[in-house]
JSON list of C-alpha atoms in Angstrom, two decimals:
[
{"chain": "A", "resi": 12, "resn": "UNK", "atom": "CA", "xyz": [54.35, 107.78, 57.02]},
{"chain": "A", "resi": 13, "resn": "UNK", "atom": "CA", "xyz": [56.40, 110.29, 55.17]},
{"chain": "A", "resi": 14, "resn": "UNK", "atom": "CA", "xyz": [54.96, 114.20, 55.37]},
{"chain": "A", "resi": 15, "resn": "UNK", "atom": "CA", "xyz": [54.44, 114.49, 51.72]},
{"chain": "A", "resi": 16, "resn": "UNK", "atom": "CA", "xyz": [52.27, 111.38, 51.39]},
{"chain": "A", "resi": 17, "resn": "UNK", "atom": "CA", "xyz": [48.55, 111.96, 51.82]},
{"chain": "A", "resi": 18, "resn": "UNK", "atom": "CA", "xyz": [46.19, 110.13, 53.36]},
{"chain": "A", "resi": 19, "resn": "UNK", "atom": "CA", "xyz": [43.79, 109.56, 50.43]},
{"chain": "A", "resi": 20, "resn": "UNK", "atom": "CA", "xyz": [47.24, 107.75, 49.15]},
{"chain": "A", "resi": 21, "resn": "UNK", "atom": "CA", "xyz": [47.36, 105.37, 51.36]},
{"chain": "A", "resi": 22, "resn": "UNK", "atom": "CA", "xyz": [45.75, 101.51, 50.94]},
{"chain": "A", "resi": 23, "resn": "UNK", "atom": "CA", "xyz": [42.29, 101.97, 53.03]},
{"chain": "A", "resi": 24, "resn": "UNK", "atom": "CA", "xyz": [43.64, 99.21, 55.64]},
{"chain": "A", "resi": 25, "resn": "UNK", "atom": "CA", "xyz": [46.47, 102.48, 56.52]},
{"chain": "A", "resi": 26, "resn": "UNK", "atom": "CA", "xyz": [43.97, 105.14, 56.68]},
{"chain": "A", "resi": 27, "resn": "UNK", "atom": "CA", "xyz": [43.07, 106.22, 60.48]},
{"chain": "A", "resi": 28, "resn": "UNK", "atom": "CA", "xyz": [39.65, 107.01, 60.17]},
{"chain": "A", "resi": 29, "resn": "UNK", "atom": "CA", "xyz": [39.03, 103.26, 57.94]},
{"chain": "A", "resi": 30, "resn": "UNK", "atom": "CA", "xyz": [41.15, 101.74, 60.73]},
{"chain": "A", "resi": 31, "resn": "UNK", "atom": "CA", "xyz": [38.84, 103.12, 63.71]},
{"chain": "A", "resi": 32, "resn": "UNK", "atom": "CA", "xyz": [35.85, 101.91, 62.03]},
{"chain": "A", "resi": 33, "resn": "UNK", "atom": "CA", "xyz": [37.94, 98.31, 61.57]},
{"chain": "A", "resi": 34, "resn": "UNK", "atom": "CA", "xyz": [39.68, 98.50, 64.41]},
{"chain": "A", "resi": 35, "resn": "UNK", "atom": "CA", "xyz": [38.48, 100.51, 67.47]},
{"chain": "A", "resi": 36, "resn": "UNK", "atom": "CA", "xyz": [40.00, 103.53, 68.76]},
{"chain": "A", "resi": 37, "resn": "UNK", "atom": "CA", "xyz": [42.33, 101.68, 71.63]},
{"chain": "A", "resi": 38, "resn": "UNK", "atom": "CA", "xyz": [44.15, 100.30, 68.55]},
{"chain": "A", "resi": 39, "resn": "UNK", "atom": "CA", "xyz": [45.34, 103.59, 66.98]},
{"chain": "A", "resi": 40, "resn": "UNK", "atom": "CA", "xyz": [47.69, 106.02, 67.97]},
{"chain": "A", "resi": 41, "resn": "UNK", "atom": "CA", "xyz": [47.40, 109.32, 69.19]},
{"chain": "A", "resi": 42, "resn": "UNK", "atom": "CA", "xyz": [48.33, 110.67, 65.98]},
{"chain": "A", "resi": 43, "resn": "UNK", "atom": "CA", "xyz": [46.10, 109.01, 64.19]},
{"chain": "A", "resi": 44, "resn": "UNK", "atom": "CA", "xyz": [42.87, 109.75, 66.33]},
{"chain": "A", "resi": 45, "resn": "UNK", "atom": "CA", "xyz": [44.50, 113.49, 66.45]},
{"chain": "A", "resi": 46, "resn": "UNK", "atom": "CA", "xyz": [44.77, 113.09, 62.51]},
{"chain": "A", "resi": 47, "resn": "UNK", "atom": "CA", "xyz": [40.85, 112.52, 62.38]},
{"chain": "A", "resi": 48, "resn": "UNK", "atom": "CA", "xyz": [39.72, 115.00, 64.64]},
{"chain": "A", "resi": 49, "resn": "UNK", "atom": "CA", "xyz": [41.79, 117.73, 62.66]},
{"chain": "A", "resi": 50, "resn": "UNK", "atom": "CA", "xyz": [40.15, 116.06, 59.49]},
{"chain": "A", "resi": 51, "resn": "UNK", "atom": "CA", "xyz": [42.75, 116.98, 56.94]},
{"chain": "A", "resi": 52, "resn": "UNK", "atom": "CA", "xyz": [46.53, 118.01, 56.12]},
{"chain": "A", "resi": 53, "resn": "UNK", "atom": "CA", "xyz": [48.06, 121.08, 55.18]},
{"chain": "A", "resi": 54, "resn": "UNK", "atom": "CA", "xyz": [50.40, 122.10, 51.83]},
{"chain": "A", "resi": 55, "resn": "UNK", "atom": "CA", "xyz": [53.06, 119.29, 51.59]},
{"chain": "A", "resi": 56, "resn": "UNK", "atom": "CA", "xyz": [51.64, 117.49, 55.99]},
{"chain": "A", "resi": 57, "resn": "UNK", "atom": "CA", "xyz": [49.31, 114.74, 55.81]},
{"chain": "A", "resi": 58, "resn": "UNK", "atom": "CA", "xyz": [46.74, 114.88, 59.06]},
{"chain": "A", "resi": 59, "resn": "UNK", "atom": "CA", "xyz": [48.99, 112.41, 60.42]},
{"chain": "A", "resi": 60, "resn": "UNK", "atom": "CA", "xyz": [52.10, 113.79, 59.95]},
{"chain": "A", "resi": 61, "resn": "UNK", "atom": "CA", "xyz": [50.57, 117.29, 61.24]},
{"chain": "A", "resi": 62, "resn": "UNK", "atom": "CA", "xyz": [49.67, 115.39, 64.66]},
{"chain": "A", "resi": 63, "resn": "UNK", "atom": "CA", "xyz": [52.83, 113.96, 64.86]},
{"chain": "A", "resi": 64, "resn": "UNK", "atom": "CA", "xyz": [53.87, 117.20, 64.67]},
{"chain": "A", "resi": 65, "resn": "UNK", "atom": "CA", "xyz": [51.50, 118.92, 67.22]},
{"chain": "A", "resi": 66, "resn": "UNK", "atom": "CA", "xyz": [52.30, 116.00, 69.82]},
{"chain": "A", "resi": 67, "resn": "UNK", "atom": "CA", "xyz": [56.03, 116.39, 69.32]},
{"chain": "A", "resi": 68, "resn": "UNK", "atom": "CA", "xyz": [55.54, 119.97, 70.62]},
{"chain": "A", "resi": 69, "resn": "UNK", "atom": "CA", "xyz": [53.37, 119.98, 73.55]},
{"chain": "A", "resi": 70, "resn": "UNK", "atom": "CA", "xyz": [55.39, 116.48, 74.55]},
{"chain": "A", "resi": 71, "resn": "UNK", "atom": "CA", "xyz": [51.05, 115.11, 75.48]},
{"chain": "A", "resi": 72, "resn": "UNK", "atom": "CA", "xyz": [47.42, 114.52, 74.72]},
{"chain": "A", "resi": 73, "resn": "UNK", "atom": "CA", "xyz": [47.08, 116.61, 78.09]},
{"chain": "A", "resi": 74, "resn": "UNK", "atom": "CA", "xyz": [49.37, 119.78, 77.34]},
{"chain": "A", "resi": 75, "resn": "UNK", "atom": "CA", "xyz": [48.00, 119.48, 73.89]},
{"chain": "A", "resi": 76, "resn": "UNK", "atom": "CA", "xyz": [44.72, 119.53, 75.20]},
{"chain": "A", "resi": 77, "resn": "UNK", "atom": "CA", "xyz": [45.06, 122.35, 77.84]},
{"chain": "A", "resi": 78, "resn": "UNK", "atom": "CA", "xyz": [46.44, 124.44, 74.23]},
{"chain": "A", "resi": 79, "resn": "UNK", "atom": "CA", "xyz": [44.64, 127.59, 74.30]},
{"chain": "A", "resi": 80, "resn": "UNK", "atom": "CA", "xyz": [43.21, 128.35, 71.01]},
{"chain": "A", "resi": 81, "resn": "UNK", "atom": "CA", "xyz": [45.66, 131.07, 70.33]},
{"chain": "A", "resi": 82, "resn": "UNK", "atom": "CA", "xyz": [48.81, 128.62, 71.04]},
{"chain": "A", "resi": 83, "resn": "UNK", "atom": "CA", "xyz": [46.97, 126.26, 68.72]},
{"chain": "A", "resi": 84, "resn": "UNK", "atom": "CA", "xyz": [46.49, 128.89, 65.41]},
{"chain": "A", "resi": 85, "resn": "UNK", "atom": "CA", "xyz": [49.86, 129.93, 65.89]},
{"chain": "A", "resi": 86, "resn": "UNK", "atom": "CA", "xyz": [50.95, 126.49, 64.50]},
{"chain": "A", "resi": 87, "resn": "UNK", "atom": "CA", "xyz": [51.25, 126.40, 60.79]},
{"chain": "A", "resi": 88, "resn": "UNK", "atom": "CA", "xyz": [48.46, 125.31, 59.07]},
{"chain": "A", "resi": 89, "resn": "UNK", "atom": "CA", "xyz": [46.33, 125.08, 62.14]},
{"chain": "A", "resi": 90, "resn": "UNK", "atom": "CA", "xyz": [43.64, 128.28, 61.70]},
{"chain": "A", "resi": 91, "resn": "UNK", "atom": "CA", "xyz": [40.44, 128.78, 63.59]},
{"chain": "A", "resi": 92, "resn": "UNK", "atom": "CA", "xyz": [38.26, 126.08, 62.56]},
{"chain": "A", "resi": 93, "resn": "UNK", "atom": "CA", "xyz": [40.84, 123.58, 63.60]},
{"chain": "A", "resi": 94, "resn": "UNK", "atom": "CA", "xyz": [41.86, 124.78, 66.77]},
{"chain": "A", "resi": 95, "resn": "UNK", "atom": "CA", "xyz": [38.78, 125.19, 67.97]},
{"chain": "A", "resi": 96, "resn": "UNK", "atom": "CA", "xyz": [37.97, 121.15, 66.50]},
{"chain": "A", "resi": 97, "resn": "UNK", "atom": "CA", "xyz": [41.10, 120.34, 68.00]},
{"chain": "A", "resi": 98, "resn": "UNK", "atom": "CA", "xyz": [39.93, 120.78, 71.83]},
{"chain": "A", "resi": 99, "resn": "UNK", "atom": "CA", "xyz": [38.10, 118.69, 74.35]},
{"chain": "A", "resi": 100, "resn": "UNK", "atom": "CA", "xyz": [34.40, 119.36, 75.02]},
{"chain": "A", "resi": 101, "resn": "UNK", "atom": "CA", "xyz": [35.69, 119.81, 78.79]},
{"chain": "A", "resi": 102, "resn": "UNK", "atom": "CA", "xyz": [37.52, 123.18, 77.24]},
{"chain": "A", "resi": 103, "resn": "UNK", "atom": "CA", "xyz": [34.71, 124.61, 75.16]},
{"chain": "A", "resi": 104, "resn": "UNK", "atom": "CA", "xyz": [33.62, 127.90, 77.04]},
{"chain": "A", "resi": 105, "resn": "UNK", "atom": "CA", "xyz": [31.25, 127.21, 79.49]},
{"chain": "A", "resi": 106, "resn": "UNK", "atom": "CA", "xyz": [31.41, 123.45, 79.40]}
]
């Protein structure tokens, strides 16, 4: 998927959130189920293309997930709401 195309664009058998309802979660890819947790895009970065980007930089679902929410807003387009979305229950304060 290119960065500038949006989701919404996309034929509803593409769409991650249409395809885990179809499909199942074990048949998506991380940036896909990462696409649907952080809900939507940013200026120009579809969802996916934004979790493509956020597991090319922490290299893992676990270093992504171990993010602390301040290493998480610092990425563009990423602001409270979606960090905090963006974590595990297990890392919720007093989880």
């Amino acid at each position: 998927m290119t960065p500038a195309l949006r989701i919404k664009d996309l034929p509803p058998s593409e769409r991650p959130r249409e395809r885990l309802t179809a499909q199942g979660a074990e048949n998506l890819g991380n940036a896909d189920l990462i696409a649907i947790i952080l809900r939507s895009g940013m200026r120009g970065l579809s969802a996916v293309a934004a979790a493509e980007q956020l597991l090319a930089r922490y290299q893992s679902l676990d270093r992504l997930a171990r993010a602390s929410l301040d290493e998480l807003r610092a990425f563009p387009g990423i602001g409270p709401d979606k960090a905090v979305t963006s974590r595990p229950p297990s890392r919720w304060p007093n989880a």
